[in-house]
Amino acid sequence: MAATASTLMGSPWLRIRLLPEVPPRLLLRPHLHRRTFSARAAAAADGGAGGAGPVRVRFAPSPTGNLHVGGARTALFNYLFARSKGGKFVLRIEDTDLERSTKKSEEAVLSDLAWLGLDWDEGPDVGGEFGPYRQSERNSLYKQHAEKLMESGAVYRCFCSNEELEQMKETAKQRQLPPVYMGKWATASDAEVEQELEKGTPYTYRFRVPKEGSLKINDLIRGEVSWNLDTLGDFVIMRSNGQPVYNFCVTVDDATMHISHVIRAEEHLPNTLRQALIYKALGFPMPSFAHVSLILAPDRSKLSKRHGATSVGQYKEMGYLPQAMVNYLALLGWGDGTENEFFTIDDLVEKFTINRVNKSGAVFDAVKLKWMNGQHLRSFPPDVLIKSFEDRWKDAGILQESESGFAKEAAELLKDGIDLITDADAALSNLLSYPLHATLSSDEAKPVVQDKLYEVVSGLISAYDSGELGEALAEGRDGWQKWVKNFGKSLKRKGKSLFMPLRVLLTGKLHGPDMGGTVVLIHKAGTCGAVTDQSGFVNLDERFRVLKEMDWESQRKEQESPAETAELSFVP
């Protein structure tokens, strides 16, 4: 034990105090059970290794499903901490749940991490000095350390049946006590153990927990956390089928892989007590711990599938950018102390510190994530953004090969309203469409209709039939601006009373991007040959045919007659 204490206290980033000191030989006596334990672990405030060796962190997913955004954030914080400290980021697969773990899930998790740009230094696919990196391939290591604990007296064989264990739980419940192990095998004689071994009775390895004492750790996020040992009871580290239990695997893995900092979700905080006891018994120095709060849904419950998309793969399929996901996930519980919210991954590596991670839960806001995706999308170099939109529109069958420059103009016009690359299809299709009848029939259009819309229609049709409007649009935005100014003067209209009617009549909509750019692009779509027949495009000739077929005279009479109160109707 003296050697153990020396090992623990020799780490510059960990100071642990043991009171009282237990003589080494006592651990070899399986009958002794009333040990006391008091430990206090502390780490540097900034989470650094303090000269004790390189920073080594790990992300250890279970390949039993998709990578949840909460897991992705944990991986990100580990990655940023390692990179900011010049350390190593280790990927370990915790696949001891043999029934639920699948190779497909493992591949999906690795693919999602790679998509996010979180490259790992060691892992199942790249190897490393401390492999293997799948728990299912490390069984011999677990058995080796379990036998070491058995030899030291830190664990014992427990032959209790499931029925006996259930009875203990029921008894504890009736007495209103913690459900701790109360079986006889902690103090059984060698003869009793040999008798069960000869009969072939199945047994587990159960860890001896001191009956008195406490454990305190200085969590890098949550501050001081403590537990009383009398609520724990002896716990299993190896099942009767020879399979190790999670807490034992994790401790052995983290210790033998020289993990310096364990950054994980707060739901693992209760596991720290069992793991600390195992560290101490095996003589391993404990790492620093940092437990990150859960990601919450808008109703502040734990984020789950019932709240919508929760996996990284889902967001990837929906068209989100990895840069935006990384940026947004970093802000769920962390900030650099400024108002800035836009970060590249290099920015995050430079600015990330563990002591700025908030211990309260962070709410996942899908609306803000989408907004942030738009910010990153529009930060692309112009030629990259245009090419992305153009490829998308061609794949969707909206555009075809053309040297007209139509895609460039469309991208520049529409980009501010597109937050997801997958929204580009709908944005262009909407611009090319002409839902005039539906718009005029809506309640929102009533003020525009009632502002003598028929008057604008008459002048607009005349301008188109004379070729005046077409010539202006052929000159681009400058031509449009000159024409619309003169048109407004001829009708004695300006501002909203001029532009709202023109938007409705020419685009068929009440809202949209810059109207001049829109109308010029609609004109170009009808002449450049870039738009496909199946795009749903309605050209200007067709739009004016619709306008001419509508009964504007009836509308004029209804508005000019004070006695008329009937709803205006627009039918050909």
Coordinates of C-alpha atoms in Angstrom, one line a residue:
M1 CA 0.0 0.0 0.0
A2 CA 2.9 2.3 0.7
A3 CA 4.0 1.9 -2.9
T4 CA 0.4 2.6 -4.0
A5 CA 0.3 5.8 -2.1
S6 CA 3.6 6.9 -3.4
T7 CA 2.5 6.2 -7.0
L8 CA -0.6 8.2 -6.5
M9 CA 1.0 11.2 -4.8
G10 CA 3.9 11.3 -7.3
S11 CA 1.7 12.7 -10.0
P12 CA 2.1 16.6 -10.2
W13 CA -1.5 16.9 -11.5
L14 CA -3.0 14.7 -8.9
R15 CA -2.7 14.9 -5.1
I16 CA -4.4 12.3 -3.1
R17 CA -4.4 11.9 0.7
L18 CA -5.1 8.5 2.3
L19 CA -6.2 8.4 6.0
P20 CA -5.5 6.2 7.8
E21 CA -2.6 4.2 6.2
V22 CA -3.4 0.5 5.9
P23 CA -0.6 -2.0 6.4
P24 CA 0.2 -3.9 3.1
R25 CA -0.4 -7.3 4.6
L26 CA -3.9 -6.6 5.6
L27 CA -5.0 -6.6 1.9
L28 CA -4.0 -10.2 1.7
R29 CA -6.4 -11.2 4.4
P30 CA -9.8 -11.9 2.8
H31 CA -11.6 -12.0 6.1
L32 CA -10.9 -8.4 7.0
H33 CA -13.7 -6.1 5.7
R34 CA -14.0 -3.1 7.9
R35 CA -11.4 -0.9 6.1
T36 CA -11.6 2.9 6.0
F37 CA -10.8 5.0 3.0
S38 CA -10.5 8.7 2.4
A39 CA -9.2 10.2 -0.8
R40 CA -9.1 13.6 -2.3
A41 CA -8.1 14.2 -5.9
A42 CA -7.3 17.6 -7.2
A43 CA -6.2 18.9 -10.6
A44 CA -4.8 22.1 -12.0
A45 CA -7.4 24.8 -12.5
D46 CA -6.8 25.0 -16.2
G47 CA -6.9 21.2 -16.6
G48 CA -3.3 21.1 -17.8
A49 CA -1.1 18.1 -17.2
G50 CA 1.2 20.3 -15.0
G51 CA 4.4 18.7 -16.3
A52 CA 3.3 15.2 -15.4
G53 CA 3.6 14.0 -19.0
P54 CA 1.6 14.5 -22.2
V55 CA -2.1 15.2 -22.2
R56 CA -4.0 12.1 -23.3
V57 CA -7.8 12.1 -23.6
R58 CA -10.2 9.5 -25.1
F59 CA -13.6 9.3 -26.6
A60 CA -15.1 5.9 -26.0
P61 CA -18.4 5.3 -27.8
S62 CA -20.5 2.1 -27.6
P63 CA -21.3 0.8 -31.1
T64 CA -24.9 0.2 -30.3
G65 CA -26.5 2.9 -32.4
N66 CA -25.9 6.2 -34.1
L67 CA -23.6 8.9 -32.8
H68 CA -25.8 11.2 -30.7
V69 CA -25.2 14.9 -30.7
G70 CA -24.4 14.7 -27.0
G71 CA -21.7 12.1 -27.7
A72 CA -20.4 14.2 -30.6
R73 CA -20.1 17.2 -28.2
T74 CA -18.2 15.1 -25.7
A75 CA -15.8 13.9 -28.5
L76 CA -15.4 17.5 -29.6
F77 CA -14.5 18.8 -26.1
N78 CA -11.9 15.9 -25.8
Y79 CA -10.5 16.7 -29.2
L80 CA -10.3 20.5 -28.5
F81 CA -8.7 19.9 -25.1
A82 CA -6.1 17.5 -26.6
R83 CA -5.2 19.8 -29.5
S84 CA -5.1 22.9 -27.4
K85 CA -2.6 21.2 -25.0
G86 CA -0.5 19.5 -27.7
G87 CA -1.8 16.1 -26.5
K88 CA -3.2 13.0 -28.0
F89 CA -6.9 12.2 -28.8
V90 CA -7.6 8.5 -28.5
L91 CA -10.6 6.7 -29.9
R92 CA -11.6 3.5 -28.0
I93 CA -14.6 1.3 -28.9
E94 CA -16.5 0.1 -25.8
D95 CA -18.2 -3.0 -27.3
T96 CA -18.5 -5.3 -24.3
D97 CA -22.3 -5.3 -24.8
L98 CA -22.0 -8.2 -27.3
E99 CA -25.7 -8.5 -28.0
R100 CA -26.2 -4.9 -29.0
S101 CA -22.8 -4.0 -30.5
T102 CA -22.5 -4.1 -34.3
K103 CA -19.8 -3.6 -36.8
K104 CA -22.2 -1.4 -38.8
S105 CA -22.7 0.9 -35.9
E106 CA -19.0 1.1 -35.2
E107 CA -18.3 2.1 -38.8
A108 CA -21.1 4.7 -38.7
V109 CA -19.7 6.3 -35.5
L110 CA -16.2 6.5 -37.0
S111 CA -17.6 7.9 -40.2
D112 CA -19.5 10.6 -38.3
L113 CA -16.5 11.6 -36.3
A114 CA -14.4 11.8 -39.4
W115 CA -17.1 13.9 -41.1
L116 CA -17.0 16.3 -38.2
G117 CA -13.2 16.6 -38.7
L118 CA -12.3 15.1 -35.4
D119 CA -9.3 13.1 -36.4
W120 CA -7.9 10.8 -33.8
D121 CA -4.3 9.9 -33.1
E122 CA -4.9 6.3 -31.9
G123 CA -7.8 4.0 -32.5
P124 CA -9.1 0.7 -33.9
D125 CA -8.4 1.7 -37.5
V126 CA -5.1 3.5 -37.1
G127 CA -3.6 1.5 -34.2
G128 CA -1.2 2.9 -31.6
E129 CA 1.1 2.1 -28.8
F130 CA -1.5 1.1 -26.3
G131 CA -3.9 -1.1 -28.3
P132 CA -5.9 -3.0 -29.0
Y133 CA -8.6 -0.2 -29.0
R134 CA -11.7 -2.4 -28.9
Q135 CA -12.7 -3.6 -25.4
S136 CA -13.8 -7.0 -26.9
E137 CA -10.1 -7.5 -27.8
R138 CA -8.8 -6.7 -24.4
N139 CA -10.3 -9.5 -22.3
S140 CA -6.9 -11.1 -21.4
L141 CA -5.8 -7.7 -20.0
Y142 CA -9.0 -7.5 -17.8
K143 CA -8.5 -11.0 -16.5
Q144 CA -4.9 -10.3 -15.7
H145 CA -5.8 -7.3 -13.6
A146 CA -8.7 -9.1 -12.0
E147 CA -6.4 -11.8 -10.8
K148 CA -4.0 -9.2 -9.5
L149 CA -6.9 -7.8 -7.3
M150 CA -7.8 -11.3 -6.2
E151 CA -4.2 -12.0 -5.1
S152 CA -4.1 -8.7 -3.1
G153 CA -7.4 -9.4 -1.4
A154 CA -9.1 -6.4 -3.0
V155 CA -11.7 -8.7 -4.6
Y156 CA -13.2 -12.0 -3.6
R157 CA -15.3 -14.8 -5.2
C158 CA -19.0 -14.4 -4.6
F159 CA -21.1 -17.6 -5.1
C160 CA -24.5 -15.9 -4.4
S161 CA -27.3 -16.9 -6.7
N162 CA -29.6 -14.4 -8.4
E163 CA -32.3 -15.4 -5.9
E164 CA -30.1 -14.6 -2.9
L165 CA -29.1 -11.3 -4.4
E166 CA -32.7 -10.3 -5.0
Q167 CA -33.6 -11.2 -1.5
M168 CA -30.8 -8.9 -0.2
K169 CA -32.3 -6.1 -2.3
E170 CA -35.8 -6.7 -0.9
T171 CA -34.5 -6.9 2.7
A172 CA -32.6 -3.6 2.3
K173 CA -35.8 -2.0 0.8
Q174 CA -37.8 -3.1 3.8
R175 CA -35.3 -1.7 6.2
Q176 CA -35.0 1.5 4.1
L177 CA -31.3 1.0 3.6
P178 CA -29.2 1.4 0.5
P179 CA -29.3 -1.8 -1.7
V180 CA -25.7 -2.9 -0.7
Y181 CA -24.3 -6.5 -0.8
M182 CA -24.9 -8.3 2.5
G183 CA -23.8 -11.8 1.5
K184 CA -21.4 -14.0 3.4
W185 CA -18.7 -14.4 0.8
A186 CA -16.8 -11.3 1.8
T187 CA -15.9 -13.1 5.1
A188 CA -16.1 -16.7 3.9
S189 CA -13.3 -19.1 4.9
D190 CA -10.9 -20.7 2.5
A191 CA -12.6 -24.0 3.1
E192 CA -16.1 -22.6 2.2
V193 CA -14.7 -21.2 -1.0
E194 CA -12.9 -24.4 -2.0
Q195 CA -16.1 -26.4 -1.3
E196 CA -18.0 -24.2 -3.9
L197 CA -15.2 -24.4 -6.4
E198 CA -15.2 -28.2 -6.2
K199 CA -19.0 -28.2 -6.8
G200 CA -18.5 -26.0 -9.9
T201 CA -20.7 -23.3 -8.5
P202 CA -20.7 -20.1 -10.8
Y203 CA -19.1 -17.1 -9.1
T204 CA -18.4 -13.5 -9.7
Y205 CA -15.5 -11.3 -8.7
R206 CA -16.7 -8.8 -6.2
F207 CA -14.7 -5.7 -5.1
R208 CA -14.3 -5.0 -1.3
V209 CA -15.5 -1.6 -0.5
P210 CA -14.4 0.0 2.7
K211 CA -17.3 0.4 5.1
E212 CA -16.1 3.8 6.3
G213 CA -14.7 6.8 4.6
S214 CA -15.3 9.1 1.7
L215 CA -14.0 10.0 -1.7
K216 CA -13.7 13.6 -2.9
I217 CA -12.6 14.7 -6.4
N218 CA -12.0 18.2 -7.8
D219 CA -14.0 17.9 -11.1
L220 CA -12.6 20.3 -13.6
I221 CA -16.1 21.5 -14.5
R222 CA -18.3 20.8 -11.5
G223 CA -15.8 21.6 -8.7
E224 CA -15.6 19.4 -5.6
V225 CA -17.7 16.3 -5.6
S226 CA -17.8 13.8 -2.8
W227 CA -19.3 10.4 -1.9
N228 CA -19.7 8.4 1.3
L229 CA -18.5 4.8 0.9
D230 CA -21.2 3.3 3.2
T231 CA -23.8 3.8 0.5
L232 CA -22.0 1.7 -2.1
G233 CA -21.4 -1.9 -1.0
D234 CA -19.2 -4.5 -2.6
F235 CA -19.7 -4.5 -6.3
V236 CA -19.0 -7.0 -9.1
I237 CA -16.1 -6.4 -11.5
M238 CA -16.2 -9.8 -13.4
R239 CA -19.4 -11.7 -14.2
S240 CA -19.9 -15.4 -13.7
N241 CA -19.4 -15.9 -17.5
G242 CA -16.0 -14.4 -17.3
Q243 CA -17.0 -11.1 -18.9
P244 CA -15.7 -7.9 -17.2
V245 CA -18.2 -5.2 -16.0
Y246 CA -18.1 -1.7 -17.5
N247 CA -16.6 0.2 -14.6
F248 CA -13.7 -2.3 -14.4
C249 CA -13.0 -2.3 -18.1
V250 CA -13.0 1.5 -18.3
T251 CA -10.6 1.9 -15.3
V252 CA -8.2 -0.7 -16.7
D253 CA -8.4 0.8 -20.2
D254 CA -7.9 4.4 -19.0
A255 CA -5.0 3.4 -16.8
T256 CA -3.1 1.2 -19.2
M257 CA -3.7 3.7 -22.1
H258 CA -2.2 6.4 -19.8
I259 CA -5.3 8.7 -20.1
S260 CA -4.5 11.9 -18.2
H261 CA -8.0 13.5 -18.4
V262 CA -11.4 11.8 -18.5
I263 CA -13.9 14.3 -20.1
R264 CA -17.3 12.7 -20.3
A265 CA -21.0 13.2 -19.8
E266 CA -22.3 13.9 -16.3
E267 CA -24.4 10.7 -16.3
H268 CA -21.0 8.9 -15.7
L269 CA -20.3 10.9 -12.6
P270 CA -21.7 8.2 -10.2
N271 CA -19.3 5.7 -11.9
T272 CA -16.3 7.7 -10.7
L273 CA -16.6 6.3 -7.1
R274 CA -16.2 2.7 -8.2
Q275 CA -13.5 3.6 -10.7
A276 CA -11.5 5.5 -8.1
L277 CA -11.5 2.5 -5.8
I278 CA -10.3 0.3 -8.6
Y279 CA -7.5 2.8 -9.5
K280 CA -6.4 2.8 -5.9
A281 CA -6.5 -1.0 -5.5
L282 CA -4.4 -1.5 -8.7
G283 CA -1.9 1.2 -7.8
F284 CA -2.7 3.3 -10.8
P285 CA -2.7 7.2 -10.6
M286 CA -6.1 8.6 -11.2
P287 CA -6.7 10.9 -14.1
S288 CA -8.3 14.3 -13.8
F289 CA -12.1 14.2 -14.3
A290 CA -14.4 16.6 -16.1
H291 CA -18.1 15.8 -16.3
V292 CA -20.0 17.7 -19.0
S293 CA -23.7 18.5 -18.5
L294 CA -26.4 16.9 -20.6
I295 CA -27.8 18.5 -23.7
L296 CA -31.4 19.4 -23.1
A297 CA -34.5 19.7 -25.3
P298 CA -36.4 23.0 -25.4
D299 CA -38.6 21.7 -22.6
R300 CA -35.4 21.2 -20.6
S301 CA -35.9 17.4 -20.5
K302 CA -33.1 15.2 -21.8
L303 CA -32.8 15.5 -25.6
S304 CA -34.2 12.3 -27.2
K305 CA -35.7 11.1 -30.5
R306 CA -39.1 12.4 -29.6
H307 CA -37.7 15.9 -30.0
G308 CA -36.7 15.3 -33.6
A309 CA -33.3 14.6 -35.1
T310 CA -30.7 13.7 -32.5
S311 CA -27.9 11.9 -34.3
V312 CA -25.0 13.4 -36.3
G313 CA -25.9 11.2 -39.3
Q314 CA -29.4 12.6 -39.5
Y315 CA -28.1 16.2 -39.6
K316 CA -25.5 15.2 -42.3
E317 CA -28.3 13.7 -44.4
M318 CA -30.4 16.9 -43.9
G319 CA -27.7 18.9 -45.5
Y320 CA -25.9 20.4 -42.5
L321 CA -22.3 21.3 -42.8
P322 CA -19.7 19.7 -40.5
Q323 CA -18.2 23.2 -39.8
A324 CA -21.6 24.4 -38.5
M325 CA -22.2 21.3 -36.4
V326 CA -18.8 21.6 -34.8
N327 CA -19.3 25.4 -34.2
Y328 CA -22.8 24.9 -32.7
L329 CA -21.9 21.9 -30.5
A330 CA -18.9 23.8 -29.1
L331 CA -21.3 26.6 -27.9
L332 CA -23.5 24.1 -26.0
G333 CA -22.0 24.8 -22.7
W334 CA -18.8 26.7 -23.7
G335 CA -17.9 30.2 -24.8
D336 CA -14.8 32.3 -25.1
G337 CA -16.1 35.1 -22.9
T338 CA -17.0 37.4 -25.8
E339 CA -20.1 37.9 -27.9
N340 CA -18.6 36.0 -30.8
E341 CA -20.5 32.9 -31.9
F342 CA -18.8 32.1 -35.2
F343 CA -15.8 29.8 -34.9
T344 CA -13.9 27.6 -37.2
I345 CA -12.4 24.4 -35.7
D346 CA -8.9 26.1 -35.7
D347 CA -10.4 29.0 -33.8
L348 CA -11.9 26.6 -31.3
V349 CA -8.5 24.8 -30.8
E350 CA -6.9 28.2 -30.1
K351 CA -9.5 29.5 -27.7
F352 CA -10.9 26.3 -25.9
T353 CA -10.3 26.0 -22.2
I354 CA -12.0 23.4 -19.9
N355 CA -12.6 26.0 -17.2
R356 CA -14.9 27.9 -19.4
V357 CA -17.3 24.9 -19.8
N358 CA -20.5 25.6 -18.0
K359 CA -21.8 23.0 -15.5
S360 CA -25.4 23.8 -16.2
G361 CA -27.3 22.0 -19.0
A362 CA -27.4 23.5 -22.5
V363 CA -30.6 23.6 -24.5
F364 CA -30.4 22.3 -28.1
D365 CA -32.0 24.9 -30.4
A366 CA -32.5 23.5 -33.9
V367 CA -33.5 26.9 -35.2
K368 CA -30.2 28.4 -34.1
L369 CA -28.3 25.5 -35.6
K370 CA -29.9 26.1 -38.9
W371 CA -29.1 29.8 -38.7
M372 CA -25.5 29.0 -37.9
N373 CA -25.3 26.6 -40.8
G374 CA -26.4 29.4 -43.1
Q375 CA -23.6 31.6 -41.7
H376 CA -21.0 28.9 -42.5
L377 CA -22.6 28.2 -45.9
R378 CA -22.3 31.9 -46.9
S379 CA -18.8 32.1 -45.6
F380 CA -17.6 29.8 -48.4
P381 CA -15.6 31.4 -51.3
P382 CA -18.1 32.7 -53.9
D383 CA -17.0 30.3 -56.6
V384 CA -17.3 27.3 -54.2
L385 CA -20.8 28.4 -53.1
I386 CA -22.0 28.9 -56.7
K387 CA -20.7 25.6 -57.8
S388 CA -22.4 23.9 -54.8
F389 CA -25.8 25.4 -55.8
E390 CA -25.3 24.7 -59.5
D391 CA -24.5 21.1 -58.9
R392 CA -27.5 20.7 -56.6
W393 CA -29.8 22.3 -59.2
K394 CA -28.6 20.1 -62.0
D395 CA -28.9 17.0 -59.8
A396 CA -32.5 18.0 -59.0
G397 CA -33.3 18.5 -62.7
I398 CA -34.0 22.2 -62.4
L399 CA -31.1 23.4 -64.5
Q400 CA -29.1 22.0 -67.4
E401 CA -25.7 22.8 -68.8
S402 CA -25.5 26.4 -69.9
E403 CA -22.8 29.1 -70.4
S404 CA -25.3 31.8 -69.7
G405 CA -24.2 32.6 -66.1
F406 CA -27.7 32.0 -64.9
A407 CA -26.6 29.7 -62.0
K408 CA -24.2 32.4 -60.8
E409 CA -26.8 35.1 -60.8
A410 CA -29.4 32.8 -59.1
A411 CA -26.9 31.8 -56.4
E412 CA -26.0 35.4 -55.7
L413 CA -29.7 36.4 -55.5
L414 CA -30.9 33.5 -53.4
K415 CA -27.9 32.7 -51.0
D416 CA -29.1 35.0 -48.2
G417 CA -32.3 33.0 -47.9
I418 CA -30.7 29.6 -48.0
D419 CA -29.4 28.1 -44.7
L420 CA -29.1 24.5 -45.9
I421 CA -27.7 23.4 -49.2
T422 CA -30.7 21.1 -49.5
D423 CA -33.0 24.2 -49.4
A424 CA -31.5 25.5 -52.6
D425 CA -33.8 23.3 -54.8
A426 CA -37.0 24.8 -53.2
A427 CA -35.6 28.3 -53.3
L428 CA -35.0 28.3 -57.0
S429 CA -38.2 26.3 -57.8
N430 CA -40.1 28.9 -55.8
L431 CA -38.5 31.8 -57.8
L432 CA -39.4 30.1 -61.1
S433 CA -43.0 29.4 -60.1
Y434 CA -46.0 31.8 -60.5
P435 CA -48.7 31.1 -57.8
L436 CA -50.6 34.3 -58.6
H437 CA -54.2 33.0 -58.0
A438 CA -53.3 31.5 -54.6
T439 CA -51.6 34.7 -53.6
L440 CA -54.4 37.0 -54.6
S441 CA -56.9 34.9 -52.8
S442 CA -55.0 35.1 -49.5
D443 CA -55.9 37.4 -46.6
E444 CA -52.4 38.8 -46.6
A445 CA -52.8 40.1 -50.2
K446 CA -56.0 42.1 -49.5
P447 CA -54.3 45.5 -48.8
V448 CA -52.4 45.2 -52.1
V449 CA -55.5 44.2 -54.1
Q450 CA -57.6 46.9 -52.5
D451 CA -55.0 49.6 -53.4
K452 CA -56.4 49.7 -57.0
L453 CA -54.3 46.8 -58.2
Y454 CA -56.2 46.9 -61.5
E455 CA -54.7 50.3 -62.2
V456 CA -51.1 48.8 -62.0
V457 CA -52.1 45.8 -64.1
S458 CA -53.3 48.0 -67.0
G459 CA -50.1 50.0 -67.2
L460 CA -47.9 46.9 -66.7
I461 CA -49.6 45.0 -69.6
S462 CA -49.2 48.0 -71.9
A463 CA -45.5 48.3 -71.0
Y464 CA -45.0 44.6 -71.8
D465 CA -46.9 44.6 -75.0
S466 CA -45.0 47.6 -76.3
G467 CA -41.7 45.8 -75.7
E468 CA -40.7 48.6 -73.3
L469 CA -40.4 46.3 -70.2
G470 CA -38.6 43.5 -72.1
E471 CA -36.0 45.9 -73.4
A472 CA -35.4 47.3 -69.9
L473 CA -35.0 43.8 -68.4
A474 CA -32.6 42.9 -71.2
E475 CA -30.3 45.6 -69.8
G476 CA -30.2 44.0 -66.3
R477 CA -30.8 45.7 -63.0
D478 CA -29.9 49.2 -64.3
G479 CA -32.5 48.9 -67.0
W480 CA -35.1 47.7 -64.5
Q481 CA -34.4 50.5 -62.1
K482 CA -34.7 53.2 -64.8
W483 CA -38.0 51.6 -66.1
V484 CA -39.6 51.2 -62.6
K485 CA -38.8 54.8 -61.7
N486 CA -40.6 56.1 -64.8
F487 CA -43.4 53.6 -64.4
G488 CA -44.0 54.9 -60.9
K489 CA -44.1 58.5 -62.0
S490 CA -46.7 57.6 -64.7
L491 CA -49.0 56.1 -62.1
K492 CA -48.1 58.6 -59.4
R493 CA -47.0 55.8 -57.1
K494 CA -43.8 55.1 -55.2
G495 CA -42.5 53.0 -52.3
K496 CA -44.7 50.2 -51.1
S497 CA -47.7 51.2 -53.2
L498 CA -45.6 50.8 -56.3
F499 CA -43.3 47.8 -55.4
M500 CA -45.8 45.5 -53.7
P501 CA -48.2 45.4 -56.7
L502 CA -45.3 44.9 -59.1
R503 CA -43.9 42.1 -57.0
V504 CA -47.3 40.3 -56.8
L505 CA -48.1 40.7 -60.5
L506 CA -44.6 39.8 -61.9
T507 CA -43.5 37.1 -59.4
G508 CA -46.9 35.9 -58.2
K509 CA -45.8 36.2 -54.5
L510 CA -45.9 38.7 -51.7
H511 CA -42.4 38.0 -50.4
G512 CA -39.0 37.1 -51.9
P513 CA -35.4 38.2 -52.5
D514 CA -34.6 41.6 -54.1
M515 CA -37.4 42.3 -56.6
G516 CA -35.3 43.8 -59.3
G517 CA -32.9 40.9 -59.3
T518 CA -35.8 38.5 -59.2
V519 CA -37.6 39.9 -62.3
V520 CA -34.3 40.3 -64.2
L521 CA -33.5 36.6 -63.5
I522 CA -37.1 35.5 -64.5
H523 CA -36.6 37.3 -67.8
K524 CA -33.2 35.6 -68.3
A525 CA -34.6 32.2 -67.4
G526 CA -36.9 32.6 -70.4
T527 CA -34.2 33.4 -72.8
C528 CA -30.9 31.7 -71.8
G529 CA -31.8 28.0 -72.1
A530 CA -30.5 27.1 -68.6
V531 CA -33.9 26.1 -67.1
T532 CA -35.2 22.6 -67.9
D533 CA -38.8 21.9 -69.1
Q534 CA -39.6 19.9 -65.9
S535 CA -38.6 22.8 -63.6
G536 CA -42.1 24.2 -63.4
F537 CA -40.9 27.5 -64.8
V538 CA -43.5 30.0 -65.9
N539 CA -42.0 32.5 -68.3
L540 CA -43.0 36.2 -68.7
D541 CA -45.1 35.5 -71.8
E542 CA -47.2 33.0 -69.8
R543 CA -47.4 35.3 -66.8
F544 CA -48.8 38.1 -68.9
R545 CA -51.2 35.7 -70.5
V546 CA -52.6 34.9 -67.0
L547 CA -52.8 38.6 -66.2
K548 CA -54.7 39.4 -69.3
E549 CA -57.2 36.6 -68.7
M550 CA -58.2 37.8 -65.3
D551 CA -61.4 39.9 -64.9
W552 CA -59.8 43.2 -63.7
E553 CA -62.8 45.2 -64.9
S554 CA -65.1 43.6 -62.3
Q555 CA -62.5 44.4 -59.7
R556 CA -62.4 48.0 -60.7
K557 CA -66.2 48.4 -60.6
E558 CA -66.4 46.7 -57.2
Q559 CA -63.8 49.1 -55.7
E560 CA -65.3 52.2 -57.3
S561 CA -68.8 51.4 -56.1
P562 CA -69.2 52.3 -52.4
A563 CA -72.3 50.1 -52.2
E564 CA -70.3 47.0 -53.1
T565 CA -69.1 44.9 -50.2
A566 CA -68.7 41.6 -51.8
E567 CA -65.3 39.8 -51.7
L568 CA -63.2 40.4 -54.8
S569 CA -62.7 37.3 -56.9
F570 CA -60.1 36.5 -59.4
V571 CA -61.2 34.0 -62.1
P572 CA -60.3 33.9 -65.7

